Coordinates of C-alpha atoms and ligand atoms in Angstrom, one line a residue:
M1 CA 266.4 14.0 91.6
K2 CA 262.9 13.0 91.8
Q3 CA 261.5 11.7 95.1
I4 CA 261.3 7.6 94.0
D5 CA 265.0 7.8 92.4
R6 CA 266.4 9.0 95.1
L7 CA 264.4 6.4 97.7
R8 CA 265.8 4.0 94.7
A9 CA 269.4 5.4 95.1
L10 CA 269.4 4.5 98.6
G11 CA 268.2 1.2 98.4
L12 CA 264.6 1.3 98.6
F13 CA 263.9 -1.5 96.0
D14 CA 266.8 -3.4 96.6
S15 CA 267.2 -3.7 100.5
R16 CA 265.8 -7.0 101.9
V17 CA 265.1 -6.1 105.7
P18 CA 262.8 -7.5 108.3
R19 CA 259.3 -5.7 109.3
Y20 CA 260.4 -6.0 113.0
T21 CA 257.7 -7.1 114.6
S22 CA 260.6 -8.2 117.1
Y23 CA 264.0 -7.9 117.8
P24 CA 266.1 -9.9 117.4
T25 CA 263.3 -10.9 115.2
A26 CA 262.5 -14.8 114.6
P27 CA 264.9 -16.3 112.1
V28 CA 267.7 -15.6 115.0
F29 CA 266.2 -17.3 117.8
S30 CA 268.6 -20.4 118.4
T31 CA 268.0 -24.2 120.1
A32 CA 270.0 -22.9 122.8
V33 CA 266.8 -21.7 124.5
G34 CA 263.6 -23.7 124.9
A35 CA 261.2 -25.7 127.4
A36 CA 263.5 -24.9 130.6
F37 CA 263.7 -21.2 129.6
Q38 CA 260.0 -21.0 129.0
K39 CA 259.3 -22.3 131.7
A40 CA 261.5 -20.0 134.1
Q41 CA 260.2 -17.4 133.3
L42 CA 256.9 -18.2 133.4
T43 CA 257.1 -19.2 137.3
T44 CA 258.8 -16.2 138.1
L45 CA 256.5 -14.1 136.5
D46 CA 255.0 -10.7 138.7
P47 CA 251.5 -12.0 139.7
A48 CA 250.8 -8.0 140.0
A49 CA 251.3 -7.3 136.3
P50 CA 248.3 -9.2 133.6
V51 CA 249.6 -10.9 130.9
S52 CA 248.8 -10.7 127.3
V53 CA 248.1 -14.5 125.7
Y54 CA 248.0 -15.5 122.3
I55 CA 246.6 -18.0 120.8
H56 CA 247.8 -19.8 117.4
I57 CA 245.0 -22.1 115.6
P58 CA 246.9 -23.5 112.4
F59 CA 244.5 -24.3 110.2
C60 CA 242.2 -22.9 107.2
E61 CA 239.5 -24.3 104.9
R62 CA 241.2 -23.5 102.1
L63 CA 244.8 -22.2 101.6
C64 CA 245.4 -18.4 100.2
W65 CA 248.5 -18.4 97.4
F66 CA 249.8 -15.5 98.8
C67 CA 250.0 -16.3 102.4
A68 CA 253.2 -16.5 104.2
C69 CA 251.5 -17.8 107.6
R70 CA 252.0 -20.8 109.5
T71 CA 249.0 -22.7 108.7
Q72 CA 247.7 -25.8 107.5
G73 CA 244.4 -26.6 104.8
T74 CA 242.2 -28.9 106.2
Q75 CA 238.9 -30.3 104.6
T76 CA 237.6 -32.1 108.2
L77 CA 237.4 -31.3 112.1
S78 CA 238.7 -34.0 113.4
P79 CA 243.0 -32.8 113.1
V80 CA 241.2 -29.1 114.4
E81 CA 239.1 -30.9 117.2
S82 CA 242.4 -33.2 118.3
Y83 CA 244.5 -30.1 118.6
I84 CA 242.1 -28.1 120.5
G85 CA 242.5 -31.1 122.9
T86 CA 246.2 -30.6 123.1
V87 CA 246.2 -26.7 123.3
E88 CA 243.9 -26.9 126.7
K89 CA 246.9 -29.7 127.8
E90 CA 249.4 -27.1 127.2
L91 CA 246.9 -24.5 129.3
S92 CA 246.6 -27.2 132.1
L93 CA 250.5 -27.1 131.8
L94 CA 250.6 -23.3 132.1
A95 CA 248.1 -23.2 134.9
D96 CA 250.1 -25.7 137.2
I97 CA 253.5 -23.4 136.8
L98 CA 252.2 -20.0 136.4
P99 CA 252.1 -17.7 139.7
E100 CA 248.8 -17.7 141.8
G101 CA 246.8 -14.5 141.1
L102 CA 247.7 -13.9 137.5
R103 CA 245.4 -12.3 135.2
M104 CA 245.0 -12.5 131.7
G105 CA 244.8 -8.5 130.1
R106 CA 244.3 -9.3 126.8
L107 CA 243.7 -12.5 124.4
H108 CA 244.1 -13.0 120.8
W109 CA 243.1 -15.9 118.7
G110 CA 244.8 -15.8 115.4
G111 CA 246.0 -18.1 112.7
G112 CA 245.6 -19.6 110.5
T113 CA 241.5 -19.1 110.8
P114 CA 240.2 -19.4 114.4
T115 CA 236.8 -18.7 113.4
I116 CA 237.1 -22.4 111.5
L117 CA 236.1 -23.7 115.1
P118 CA 232.4 -24.2 115.9
P119 CA 230.6 -22.8 118.1
A120 CA 231.0 -25.6 120.9
L121 CA 235.0 -25.3 120.3
I122 CA 234.9 -21.9 120.4
H123 CA 233.2 -22.3 124.2
R124 CA 235.0 -25.0 125.0
L125 CA 239.0 -23.2 124.0
A126 CA 237.4 -20.0 125.5
Q127 CA 236.6 -21.6 128.9
S128 CA 239.9 -23.6 129.1
I129 CA 241.9 -20.4 128.6
K130 CA 240.1 -18.5 131.3
S131 CA 240.2 -21.3 134.2
A132 CA 244.0 -21.1 133.6
V133 CA 244.4 -17.4 133.2
P134 CA 241.6 -15.7 134.5
P135 CA 240.8 -12.2 132.8
T136 CA 240.7 -8.8 134.7
T137 CA 237.4 -7.1 134.6
D138 CA 238.4 -4.6 131.6
W139 CA 240.2 -7.0 129.6
E140 CA 240.3 -6.8 126.0
F141 CA 239.4 -10.2 123.4
S142 CA 240.6 -10.0 119.7
V143 CA 240.0 -12.5 117.0
E144 CA 241.2 -12.9 113.5
I145 CA 238.4 -13.8 111.4
D146 CA 237.7 -15.3 108.0
P147 CA 234.5 -13.2 106.8
T148 CA 234.1 -16.4 104.5
M149 CA 234.9 -18.7 107.1
V150 CA 232.0 -17.4 109.6
D151 CA 228.4 -17.2 110.7
R152 CA 226.2 -15.6 113.2
E153 CA 226.5 -18.6 115.3
K154 CA 230.1 -18.4 115.2
I155 CA 229.7 -14.4 115.9
A156 CA 227.2 -14.9 119.0
A157 CA 229.7 -17.7 120.2
L158 CA 232.9 -15.3 120.6
A159 CA 230.7 -12.3 121.2
K160 CA 229.2 -14.4 124.4
E161 CA 232.8 -15.1 125.9
G162 CA 233.9 -11.5 125.6
M163 CA 235.4 -11.2 122.4
N164 CA 235.1 -6.9 121.7
R165 CA 237.3 -6.7 118.7
A166 CA 237.9 -8.1 115.2
S167 CA 240.4 -8.2 112.3
I168 CA 238.7 -9.8 109.0
G169 CA 240.9 -10.3 106.1
I170 CA 240.0 -8.9 102.9
Q171 CA 243.4 -8.5 101.0
D172 CA 241.6 -7.0 98.0
F173 CA 237.8 -6.9 96.4
D174 CA 239.0 -7.3 92.6
P175 CA 237.9 -10.2 90.9
E176 CA 241.0 -10.7 89.2
V177 CA 242.9 -10.2 91.7
Q178 CA 241.2 -12.9 94.3
T179 CA 241.9 -15.0 91.5
A180 CA 245.6 -15.3 91.3
I181 CA 245.8 -15.2 94.8
G182 CA 243.6 -18.2 95.4
R183 CA 241.0 -16.5 97.3
I184 CA 237.8 -15.6 96.1
Q185 CA 235.6 -13.3 98.5
P186 CA 232.6 -11.0 97.5
F187 CA 232.4 -8.0 99.1
D188 CA 228.6 -8.7 99.8
V189 CA 230.2 -11.7 101.8
T190 CA 232.5 -9.7 103.9
A191 CA 230.1 -6.9 104.4
A192 CA 227.5 -9.1 105.8
C193 CA 230.4 -10.1 108.5
V194 CA 230.9 -6.9 109.3
A195 CA 227.5 -6.0 110.2
D196 CA 227.0 -9.0 112.3
L197 CA 230.4 -8.3 114.0
R198 CA 228.9 -4.9 114.8
A199 CA 225.4 -6.2 115.8
A200 CA 227.3 -8.0 118.4
G201 CA 229.0 -5.4 119.8
I202 CA 232.6 -5.3 118.4
H203 CA 233.9 -1.7 119.3
S204 CA 236.8 -1.8 116.7
L205 CA 237.0 -3.4 113.6
N206 CA 240.3 -4.0 111.6
T207 CA 240.4 -4.7 107.8
D208 CA 243.8 -6.3 106.1
L209 CA 244.4 -4.9 103.0
V210 CA 247.6 -5.8 100.8
Y211 CA 249.4 -4.0 98.2
G212 CA 251.6 -5.6 95.6
L213 CA 249.6 -8.5 94.8
P214 CA 249.3 -9.2 91.1
H215 CA 247.3 -7.7 88.6
Q216 CA 246.3 -4.6 91.4
D217 CA 246.8 -1.3 89.5
A218 CA 245.5 2.2 90.5
A219 CA 242.1 1.8 89.7
R220 CA 241.8 -1.5 91.1
I221 CA 243.5 -0.6 94.6
A222 CA 241.6 2.6 94.6
E223 CA 238.5 0.5 94.0
T224 CA 239.2 -1.5 96.8
V225 CA 239.8 1.5 99.4
D226 CA 236.1 2.5 98.5
K227 CA 234.5 -0.5 99.2
V228 CA 236.8 -0.9 102.5
L229 CA 235.4 2.8 103.5
T230 CA 232.2 2.0 102.7
L231 CA 232.4 -0.9 105.9
A232 CA 233.6 2.0 108.4
P233 CA 236.5 -0.4 109.9
D234 CA 238.5 1.4 112.8
R235 CA 241.3 0.3 111.6
V236 CA 243.6 -0.7 108.6
A237 CA 246.5 -2.5 107.7
L238 CA 247.7 -2.1 104.2
F239 CA 250.7 -4.9 104.3
G240 CA 253.3 -4.7 101.5
Y241 CA 253.0 -8.6 99.4
A242 CA 255.8 -9.9 100.7
H243 CA 256.3 -12.7 97.7
V244 CA 259.2 -15.6 99.6
P245 CA 258.2 -18.5 97.7
W246 CA 261.5 -19.8 99.2
V247 CA 259.6 -19.8 102.6
A248 CA 255.9 -19.7 102.1
K249 CA 255.8 -22.9 99.3
R250 CA 252.4 -22.0 98.3
Q251 CA 253.5 -18.5 97.0
K252 CA 254.9 -21.0 93.7
L253 CA 251.0 -21.2 92.7
I254 CA 251.5 -17.0 91.6
D255 CA 252.7 -16.1 88.8
D256 CA 255.6 -13.8 89.5
T257 CA 255.3 -12.2 86.1
T258 CA 251.6 -10.6 87.2
L259 CA 253.2 -8.9 89.8
P260 CA 253.4 -4.6 89.7
G261 CA 257.0 -3.7 89.9
D262 CA 258.9 -2.1 92.5
E263 CA 257.5 1.8 91.0
T264 CA 254.0 0.7 90.8
R265 CA 254.0 -1.2 94.3
Y266 CA 255.5 1.9 95.6
H267 CA 252.5 3.9 94.4
L268 CA 249.8 1.8 94.9
A269 CA 250.8 2.3 98.7
E270 CA 251.3 5.6 97.8
L271 CA 247.4 6.1 96.5
A272 CA 245.7 3.8 99.0
A273 CA 248.0 5.7 101.9
Q274 CA 246.4 9.0 100.7
K275 CA 242.5 7.4 100.7
F276 CA 243.0 6.6 104.0
Q277 CA 244.1 10.1 105.4
S278 CA 241.3 11.9 103.3
A279 CA 238.7 9.6 104.2
G280 CA 240.1 11.1 107.9
F281 CA 242.6 8.3 109.1
A282 CA 245.5 8.5 110.8
N283 CA 248.7 7.3 109.9
I284 CA 250.0 4.7 112.2
G285 CA 253.5 3.3 112.0
I286 CA 254.7 2.1 108.8
D287 CA 251.6 -0.1 107.3
H288 CA 248.8 1.4 109.4
F289 CA 245.4 3.8 109.3
A290 CA 243.3 4.6 112.5
R291 CA 240.3 6.7 112.9
P292 CA 241.5 9.6 115.2
Q293 CA 239.2 7.9 118.2
D294 CA 240.5 4.4 118.1
G295 CA 242.5 3.5 120.7
L296 CA 245.5 3.1 117.9
N297 CA 246.0 6.6 117.5
L298 CA 245.1 7.3 120.8
A299 CA 248.3 5.6 121.8
R300 CA 249.9 6.7 119.4
N301 CA 249.4 10.1 120.2
S302 CA 250.7 9.8 124.0
G303 CA 253.8 8.1 122.8
H304 CA 252.2 4.3 123.9
L305 CA 252.3 3.1 120.4
R306 CA 254.3 -1.0 120.4
R307 CA 254.8 -3.3 118.1
N308 CA 254.2 -6.9 118.4
F309 CA 253.8 -10.0 116.2
Q310 CA 250.7 -8.9 115.1
G311 CA 252.1 -5.7 113.7
Y312 CA 250.9 -2.5 115.8
T313 CA 249.2 -2.3 118.8
D314 CA 248.3 -0.3 121.8
D315 CA 248.5 -3.3 124.6
H316 CA 250.6 -2.3 127.7
C317 CA 250.8 -5.9 129.1
P318 CA 254.6 -6.5 129.3
T319 CA 254.2 -10.2 128.8
L320 CA 253.0 -12.3 126.1
I321 CA 252.5 -16.0 126.3
G322 CA 251.9 -17.7 123.0
V323 CA 250.0 -20.6 123.0
G324 CA 250.0 -23.3 120.2
A325 CA 252.2 -24.6 117.7
S326 CA 255.0 -21.9 116.7
S327 CA 253.3 -19.3 118.9
I328 CA 255.6 -17.4 120.5
S329 CA 256.2 -15.8 124.0
R330 CA 257.8 -12.9 125.2
F331 CA 259.3 -12.4 128.7
D332 CA 261.3 -10.0 130.7
G333 CA 264.2 -12.2 130.0
G334 CA 263.3 -13.1 126.1
Y335 CA 261.9 -15.0 123.1
V336 CA 260.5 -18.6 123.4
Q337 CA 258.8 -20.1 120.0
N338 CA 256.8 -23.6 120.6
A339 CA 257.5 -26.1 118.1
A340 CA 256.8 -24.9 114.9
A341 CA 255.4 -28.4 113.0
T342 CA 251.6 -28.9 114.6
A343 CA 253.0 -32.4 115.2
A344 CA 255.9 -31.7 116.7
Y345 CA 254.2 -29.4 119.1
I346 CA 251.6 -31.8 119.8
Q347 CA 254.1 -34.5 120.6
R348 CA 255.9 -32.8 123.1
I349 CA 253.1 -31.4 124.6
E350 CA 251.3 -34.8 124.9
A351 CA 254.5 -35.9 126.2
G352 CA 253.9 -33.5 129.3
D353 CA 256.5 -31.0 128.5
L354 CA 256.3 -27.5 127.8
A355 CA 256.5 -27.0 124.1
G356 CA 259.2 -24.3 123.5
T357 CA 262.2 -24.9 120.5
R358 CA 263.7 -22.0 119.8
G359 CA 264.3 -18.4 121.2
H360 CA 266.4 -15.3 122.4
Q361 CA 267.6 -14.9 126.1
L362 CA 267.7 -10.7 125.8
T363 CA 271.2 -9.0 127.2
L364 CA 270.3 -5.3 128.2
I365 CA 272.1 -4.2 124.8
D366 CA 269.4 -6.3 123.5
K367 CA 266.5 -4.5 125.2
M368 CA 268.1 -1.0 124.2
R369 CA 268.5 -2.1 120.7
A370 CA 264.9 -3.6 120.8
R371 CA 263.6 -0.3 122.2
A372 CA 265.1 2.2 119.8
I373 CA 264.1 -0.2 116.6
E374 CA 260.7 -0.5 118.2
M375 CA 260.9 3.7 118.6
L376 CA 261.6 4.2 115.0
M377 CA 259.0 1.5 113.1
C378 CA 256.3 3.0 115.9
D379 CA 257.4 6.4 116.0
F380 CA 259.4 7.8 113.2
R381 CA 261.9 8.8 116.3
L382 CA 264.3 7.2 118.4
D383 CA 264.0 9.0 121.9
R384 CA 267.6 9.2 122.7
T385 CA 266.7 10.8 126.1
E386 CA 264.3 7.7 127.0
L387 CA 267.0 5.4 126.1
Q388 CA 269.3 7.4 128.0
H389 CA 266.8 7.2 131.3
R390 CA 266.4 3.4 130.5
F391 CA 269.9 2.2 130.0
G392 CA 272.4 5.0 131.0
S393 CA 276.2 4.8 129.4
Q394 CA 275.1 2.0 127.6
T395 CA 273.6 4.1 125.1
Q396 CA 277.0 5.2 124.1
Q397 CA 276.5 1.7 122.0
L398 CA 274.7 3.7 119.8
T399 CA 277.0 6.4 118.6
A400 CA 278.5 5.0 115.7
D401 CA 274.9 3.8 114.5
L402 CA 273.6 7.0 114.6
K403 CA 276.2 8.4 113.0
A404 CA 276.2 5.7 110.6
V405 CA 272.6 6.7 109.6
M406 CA 273.5 10.1 109.4
T407 CA 276.2 10.0 107.3
T408 CA 273.5 7.5 104.9
Y409 CA 270.7 9.2 104.9
G410 CA 271.6 12.6 105.4
D411 CA 268.7 15.3 104.9
L412 CA 266.3 12.4 105.6
V413 CA 267.4 12.3 108.7
T414 CA 267.5 14.8 111.7
L415 CA 270.1 14.4 114.8
T416 CA 270.0 16.3 118.0
D417 CA 271.1 15.7 121.2
E418 CA 267.2 14.9 122.3
A419 CA 266.5 12.5 119.3
L420 CA 267.4 10.7 115.4
V421 CA 264.1 11.7 113.3
I422 CA 262.6 10.3 110.2
E423 CA 261.3 13.3 108.4
A424 CA 258.0 12.4 106.2
E425 CA 259.9 12.0 103.3
G426 CA 262.1 9.5 104.6
R427 CA 259.5 7.2 105.8
A428 CA 259.5 4.7 103.0
L429 CA 263.2 3.9 104.2
T430 CA 261.9 3.5 108.2
R431 CA 262.7 -0.6 107.9
I432 CA 265.8 0.2 106.2
I433 CA 267.1 3.1 108.9
A434 CA 266.0 0.7 111.8
S435 CA 267.8 -2.7 110.6
V436 CA 270.9 0.1 111.1
F437 CA 270.6 -0.6 115.0
D438 CA 270.2 -4.2 114.1
A439 CA 273.1 -6.3 115.9
H440 CA 272.1 -10.1 115.4
K441 CA 271.1 -9.6 111.4
P442 CA 271.5 -13.4 110.3
E443 CA 273.4 -14.9 107.7
G444 CA 271.5 -16.1 105.0
V445 CA 268.0 -15.0 105.9
R446 CA 266.3 -13.8 102.6
Y447 CA 263.7 -11.4 104.0
S448 CA 261.1 -9.6 101.8
Q449 CA 261.6 -6.8 100.0
A450 CA 261.9 -3.1 102.1
S451 CA 259.2 -1.5 99.7
Ligands
LIG1 C1 250.4 -13.7 109.7 C2 250.9 -13.1 108.7 C3 252.0 -13.5 108.4 C4 253.3 -13.8 109.6 N1 254.7 -13.3 109.3 C5 254.0 -13.2 108.1 C6 253.0 -13.2 107.7 C7 252.3 -12.0 106.6 C8 255.4 -12.3 106.9 C9 256.8 -12.8 107.0 N2 257.1 -13.6 108.7 C10 258.3 -14.0 108.1 C11 258.9 -13.4 106.9 C12 260.1 -14.1 105.9 C13 260.6 -13.0 106.1 C14 260.6 -11.2 106.0 O1 260.3 -10.9 104.8 O2 260.6 -10.7 106.8 C15 257.5 -13.7 106.2 C16 257.3 -13.3 105.2 C17 259.5 -14.5 109.1 C18 259.0 -14.7 110.4 N3 258.5 -14.5 110.9 C19 257.9 -15.3 112.0 C20 258.4 -16.3 112.0 C21 258.7 -17.3 112.7 C22 259.5 -16.0 110.4 C23 260.8 -16.9 110.0 C24 260.1 -17.8 109.0 C25 258.9 -18.6 109.5 O3 259.6 -19.8 110.2 O4 257.9 -18.9 109.5 C26 256.8 -14.9 113.1 C27 255.6 -14.8 113.3 N4 254.8 -14.7 112.2 C28 253.8 -14.9 111.4 C29 253.6 -15.0 113.2 C30 252.1 -15.5 113.6 C31 254.6 -15.3 113.7 C32 254.8 -15.7 115.2 C33 254.0 -16.3 116.0 C34 252.7 -14.5 110.8
5AD2 C1 247.1 -12.0 108.9 C2 247.2 -11.0 107.6 O1 248.9 -11.1 107.2 C3 248.7 -10.6 105.9 N1 250.0 -11.3 104.9 C4 248.9 -12.8 104.9 N2 250.3 -13.6 104.1 C5 251.0 -12.4 103.7 C6 252.0 -11.9 102.4 N3 252.7 -12.6 102.0 N4 252.5 -10.8 102.4 C7 252.1 -9.7 102.7 N5 251.2 -9.7 103.6 C8 250.7 -10.8 104.1 C9 247.4 -10.9 105.4 O2 246.7 -9.3 105.5 C10 246.2 -11.5 106.8 O3 245.0 -10.9 106.7
SF4_3 S1 245.0 -15.9 104.3 FE1 243.7 -16.3 106.3 S2 242.4 -17.8 104.9 FE2 243.9 -17.5 103.3 S3 245.4 -18.7 104.0 FE3 246.2 -17.2 105.3 S4 245.5 -17.4 106.9 FE4 244.1 -19.0 106.1

């Protein structure tokens, strides 16, 4: 049987499984966990362990039709300015309850489009964050940047506040693909943005690409990859297009008859991956590539690669504090998500409350399954020895799942007393294999395709 037919028979094109940027995944969160839990977790943080901070900016000037991120369109700055005022109030609520001496090891601004902020607002927001949670001396500050919505002044403002990593959205350079996703982004504009970021001292530059977009074919994705290579990024994310118009309503603007079929989609991903490998990039997890000396590859090589809401990371801070509408915090005890709609978030903060509305309290078994799934997503290897060391006899709970994986995926995986390993030919099935260890699969949630 051809490899692709074998993968098809095992459900590659029919399975609908999460991307496991957390376990349990966000759709499983319940309203039983909210602001009270958030407050309890924040007040009891260990001040000696630096935290990561994520700031969500849910605004874009343009709304790309393919995009599944939580964001809203705006043509004026007034809602953005008033939102930043609310974020500052949330930061001061946090400062009131966080333990004395706590430091920020990582800061990430995402969205939406953080670069919709003019320089004055960039400075204001950065200062408010630093006064709520002062940075460590070796902190990292990364920002998601839309090359069509940024200029030298904004980059200079971000660099002055300490930005040392950046991630730019590219998706695809082909004009017909860009038209079909409602996102026009000339190569020249992107290249100028990259030059400005490098001149500002960015040492780790990521580019986001998407395969499976309307009208994409082998020649077009190959040309996009060649153009991306001329920009010399340090990291590349190559996401499979998630067509979920029932979640992201704006995707209804995409004519689904122009989407590449399952096999084409698979070959587009393979082709792009091969080109990045030939250019010297290392494979990172299921959908990232990194230069050998980039932190992401160093983390992978030393077994320190982790998965969080932004995808793969070398962040080692145990706690993530999410600030802004819909942002998710991760504490040792569990996850809390702020009110998702911007209006509801503003109402909560302006009333003087924390904005947590949904979440999940982690049991010991959840933590073990979370780590098992993270290891498969990061290393294609579930290290039984590590789990045994951390979770003792609880690991027996995984025996039936390990057996089920062996029965179904047979020669694509290897099971020993030390580890379950997904072999190279089986890696396309990683999300599906990880889902065997998911004990919280929700009823009625329709995830995107697994390939
Ligand atoms: C920044 C971009 C994206 C974020 N999520 C997605 C992208 C591309 C993709 C995505 N997330 C979800 C789905 C649907 C189910 C699936 O196919 O896996 C898709 C296509 C689910 C999801 N992820 C988060 C939440 C809250 C949900 C539930 C759906 C919803 O209510 O939106 C977590 C989450 N996703 C993103 C962020 C910034 C985030 C946490 C704050 C962005
Ligand atoms: C933050 C990054 O998420 C990716 N992104 C946004 N929407 C989708 C989607 N529907 N499917 C896959 N990737 C997506 C883009 O590459 C963006 O730059
Ligand atoms: S891709 Fe970026 S710019 Fe486009 S809608 Fe999504 S968040 Fe906004």
